[in-house]
XYZ file of C-alpha atoms in Angstrom:
303
model
C 127.011 13.778 69.809
C 126.923 16.832 72.025
C 125.403 20.161 71.310
C 127.332 23.301 72.158
C 124.265 26.401 71.874
C 127.534 28.850 72.256
C 128.718 27.878 68.481
C 125.267 26.578 67.602
C 127.805 22.645 65.928
C 127.223 19.047 67.543
C 130.224 18.075 68.603
C 131.014 13.732 67.972
C 133.623 13.280 71.025
C 135.612 9.653 70.294
C 138.831 7.530 71.362
C 140.890 7.588 68.116
C 143.542 4.367 68.041
C 146.627 6.448 67.275
C 147.629 9.922 66.633
C 151.331 10.194 64.422
C 151.217 9.669 60.649
C 153.554 9.526 61.040
C 154.893 13.278 62.140
C 151.425 14.807 61.776
C 148.563 14.662 63.415
C 144.678 16.252 64.034
C 142.517 16.479 67.016
C 139.504 17.869 65.407
C 137.688 16.320 62.446
C 135.163 19.772 60.795
C 136.073 21.904 60.864
C 133.632 25.303 61.880
C 134.924 28.202 60.381
C 133.080 27.954 57.359
C 135.735 28.949 54.689
C 134.092 29.495 51.433
C 136.300 27.041 49.565
C 137.893 24.363 52.377
C 138.941 21.659 50.342
C 138.474 18.883 53.856
C 135.618 19.382 52.819
C 135.575 17.449 50.284
C 133.651 14.394 49.693
C 136.918 11.550 49.107
C 137.466 12.642 53.260
C 134.458 9.994 53.375
C 132.822 12.717 56.575
C 129.934 10.500 57.991
C 128.306 13.303 59.452
C 128.284 17.695 58.437
C 131.616 18.744 58.494
C 130.918 21.763 60.404
C 130.065 19.108 63.007
C 133.547 18.383 64.750
C 134.818 15.222 65.465
C 136.981 15.576 68.345
C 139.799 12.650 69.277
C 138.972 13.260 73.191
C 142.158 10.328 74.180
C 145.092 12.622 71.626
C 146.375 13.857 74.032
C 147.449 10.452 75.486
C 148.169 9.071 72.051
C 150.377 11.393 71.907
C 152.905 11.083 75.084
C 152.482 7.152 73.953
C 153.713 7.684 70.869
C 156.236 9.871 71.346
C 157.895 7.779 73.533
C 158.746 4.991 70.992
C 159.892 7.516 69.271
C 164.271 6.407 69.053
C 164.578 10.320 66.545
C 163.221 13.133 67.735
C 161.485 15.891 64.648
C 158.672 18.234 64.417
C 155.412 17.563 65.236
C 152.720 19.010 62.933
C 148.791 19.416 62.956
C 146.187 21.091 61.016
C 146.330 20.117 57.401
C 143.167 18.627 57.518
C 141.228 20.667 60.347
C 142.241 23.537 62.155
C 143.343 23.092 65.490
C 142.119 26.646 66.924
C 138.519 25.679 66.030
C 136.455 27.501 68.576
C 135.854 25.222 71.601
C 139.599 24.379 71.820
C 139.078 28.117 74.368
C 136.824 25.265 76.458
C 138.886 21.887 75.375
C 142.003 22.981 75.355
C 143.980 19.605 73.856
C 146.184 21.361 71.679
C 147.617 23.420 74.487
C 148.026 19.681 76.132
C 149.536 18.555 72.930
C 151.753 20.627 72.587
C 152.999 20.529 76.387
C 153.882 17.323 75.395
C 155.237 18.245 72.601
C 157.525 20.276 74.740
C 158.056 17.877 77.951
C 159.440 15.258 75.395
C 161.733 17.545 73.745
C 160.103 17.694 69.979
C 159.589 20.296 68.345
C 156.028 21.377 66.956
C 154.546 23.034 63.733
C 150.503 23.889 63.128
C 148.984 25.997 61.030
C 145.886 28.210 61.878
C 143.042 31.850 61.082
C 142.604 31.746 64.959
C 144.154 34.338 66.614
C 143.424 31.511 69.863
C 147.150 30.046 69.336
C 147.878 33.094 71.110
C 146.659 31.435 74.032
C 149.447 29.288 73.585
C 152.696 31.545 73.535
C 154.157 30.676 76.567
C 153.853 26.958 75.169
C 155.593 27.906 72.336
C 157.890 30.251 73.262
C 159.183 27.226 75.367
C 159.029 24.934 72.300
C 161.467 26.665 70.115
C 163.723 28.158 72.805
C 164.604 24.283 73.044
C 164.087 23.045 69.913
C 162.114 24.921 67.499
C 158.365 26.118 66.872
C 156.936 27.304 63.838
C 153.074 29.384 63.400
C 151.878 29.237 59.917
C 148.913 31.621 58.902
C 146.719 31.148 56.446
C 146.386 34.572 54.987
C 144.111 35.232 51.549
C 143.465 38.806 51.528
C 144.263 42.082 52.935
C 140.827 43.319 52.714
C 138.876 42.387 55.838
C 135.533 42.475 54.497
C 135.564 40.475 51.462
C 138.035 37.976 54.587
C 134.158 38.203 55.850
C 132.747 36.950 53.505
C 134.356 34.454 52.065
C 136.014 32.999 55.588
C 133.209 33.955 57.663
C 133.988 32.246 61.245
C 137.132 33.048 62.023
C 139.374 36.319 62.982
C 139.997 39.167 60.332
C 142.925 39.471 57.995
C 144.474 41.795 60.670
C 144.261 40.109 63.161
C 146.421 37.123 62.551
C 148.599 40.104 61.447
C 149.130 40.944 65.084
C 149.158 37.024 65.866
C 152.270 37.026 63.807
C 153.433 40.403 64.802
C 152.904 38.522 68.435
C 154.756 36.308 67.280
C 157.494 37.413 65.672
C 158.921 39.633 69.309
C 158.112 36.355 70.736
C 161.068 35.122 68.592
C 158.918 32.353 67.253
C 159.769 31.550 63.737
C 156.060 32.090 60.683
C 155.549 30.806 57.684
C 152.202 32.284 55.590
C 150.105 30.339 53.592
C 148.483 32.851 50.629
C 146.024 30.321 49.270
C 143.760 29.634 47.728
C 143.801 33.215 45.047
C 140.472 32.922 44.159
C 139.595 33.406 40.376
C 137.589 36.853 39.804
C 137.504 37.912 43.132
C 141.468 38.144 45.751
C 143.551 37.522 42.114
C 144.876 41.534 41.987
C 148.381 43.154 42.636
C 146.618 45.134 45.540
C 146.194 41.713 46.913
C 149.759 40.379 46.415
C 151.147 43.932 47.959
C 149.501 43.929 50.556
C 149.119 40.517 51.803
C 153.313 40.553 51.451
C 153.122 43.874 53.621
C 151.787 42.385 56.004
C 154.323 39.633 55.844
C 157.250 41.855 55.765
C 155.838 43.793 58.633
C 155.154 41.185 60.829
C 159.013 39.502 59.488
C 157.543 35.628 57.987
C 160.414 33.865 57.273
C 158.335 32.580 53.923
C 155.246 32.114 51.909
C 153.675 29.573 50.574
C 151.677 29.541 47.753
C 150.651 26.863 45.059
C 149.691 28.806 42.429
C 147.278 31.622 41.509
C 143.921 29.226 41.975
C 141.820 26.918 44.157
C 141.167 23.462 43.347
C 137.506 22.753 43.722
C 136.342 18.909 42.812
C 133.556 16.698 44.523
C 131.559 18.427 48.564
C 132.905 21.850 48.368
C 132.645 22.720 45.026
C 129.110 22.558 45.902
C 129.502 24.344 48.765
C 131.536 26.787 46.642
C 129.006 27.526 43.947
C 126.848 27.905 46.804
C 128.237 30.131 48.574
C 129.290 32.829 45.837
C 125.321 32.234 45.396
C 124.701 33.659 48.618
C 127.348 36.486 48.631
C 126.156 37.806 44.985
C 122.730 38.252 47.170
C 123.920 41.149 49.721
C 127.109 41.810 47.467
C 127.859 43.535 44.528
C 131.059 42.789 43.978
C 129.843 38.461 43.251
C 127.154 38.820 41.213
C 127.375 36.733 38.227
C 130.001 34.887 39.670
C 129.139 31.386 40.112
C 128.092 31.402 36.324
C 131.433 32.778 35.035
C 133.419 29.317 37.345
C 130.703 27.692 35.740
C 131.154 28.601 32.393
C 135.266 29.230 32.037
C 136.205 26.076 34.703
C 133.335 23.342 35.016
C 133.938 20.289 36.404
C 138.238 20.799 36.868
C 139.624 19.940 40.208
C 142.238 22.856 39.615
C 140.827 25.809 39.405
C 143.483 28.654 38.701
C 143.445 32.382 37.546
C 143.833 33.174 33.990
C 146.653 36.071 35.736
C 147.826 33.354 37.106
C 151.623 33.963 35.559
C 151.844 36.988 35.861
C 150.749 37.565 39.370
C 152.907 34.386 40.587
C 156.344 36.323 38.484
C 154.468 40.180 40.509
C 154.579 37.419 44.134
C 157.886 36.287 44.052
C 158.656 39.834 42.253
C 158.027 41.211 45.725
C 158.993 38.748 48.125
C 162.538 39.155 47.122
C 162.655 42.425 47.680
C 160.895 42.424 51.367
C 163.780 38.478 51.834
C 161.201 37.250 51.907
C 160.939 32.772 50.866
C 159.129 31.868 48.720
C 157.784 28.538 47.181
C 156.351 25.441 48.847
C 158.844 22.417 48.800
C 161.670 24.176 49.542
C 159.190 25.665 52.872
C 158.335 22.474 53.950
C 161.699 20.764 53.665
C 162.485 23.625 55.731
C 159.705 24.114 58.734
C 160.491 20.040 58.774
C 164.435 20.367 59.585
C 165.229 19.925 63.166
C 167.234 21.620 65.416
C 170.659 19.004 65.844
C 171.557 20.893 68.610
C 167.887 20.070 70.658
C 168.936 18.740 73.853
C 167.586 15.357 74.591
C 165.731 15.110 78.225
C 164.420 11.718 78.898
C 160.687 12.533 80.063
C 158.241 10.432 82.838
C 154.828 12.299 81.910
């Protein structure tokens, strides 16, 4: 285990046995973004160390190259579903970039989920991949209010900066998808927030929005962290006063925590997406992301 004082985190460097399951990977395990709602810190994922102390699969590029060499059919390779591939230390480690270069070398496709503007560092590789096969950048946007963003997602760039990332991808010809999730009851479950996010998406030429409903999930591990974060926020921002108690009274120990305005807000989101010609869904969007172009060139590699 190594300590990096510039990021105030511990890193656990490990040699993993495998990397793809079956077409997705997580180079890092844990995250330093500090999002107050993160489901990945739930106890069911059995972390053996603090969630903020990152496990680094240091042999990820080598494992990925071995796995891609053995695949008989090329496909999209995804990452970021459990842990953001662009944690701050990725700037020094460069594991994500090396993995993208391997995907490019073997003519596979790439899709990634992130909240970080560090993805712009690898825009050149993503552009090369997209010209040969397909690359999709998925960016999480939860609130159009940058001040609120810094409270609920304190360790990552604000929404306005992520909008600039989406614009840069559009300009490079790379399709983008926005995860509009989670929407926190009594915090960002408003028509104004939906309007702001859809406006960002429309101006950035976003292909699709993924939204699971107006709400979030809370289970053991992330529930306790979320409630503690609400208390900390209440000490600095009046908007959060009494919110923990309101959640506990209304939702108790429920796993699914839906906004009382879920139905009408989802209808409003669907209306705005239709008006702006943005695909909205879950399975339909995932199916589009996973589609691998038939016309992609085949090329054996000696990487």
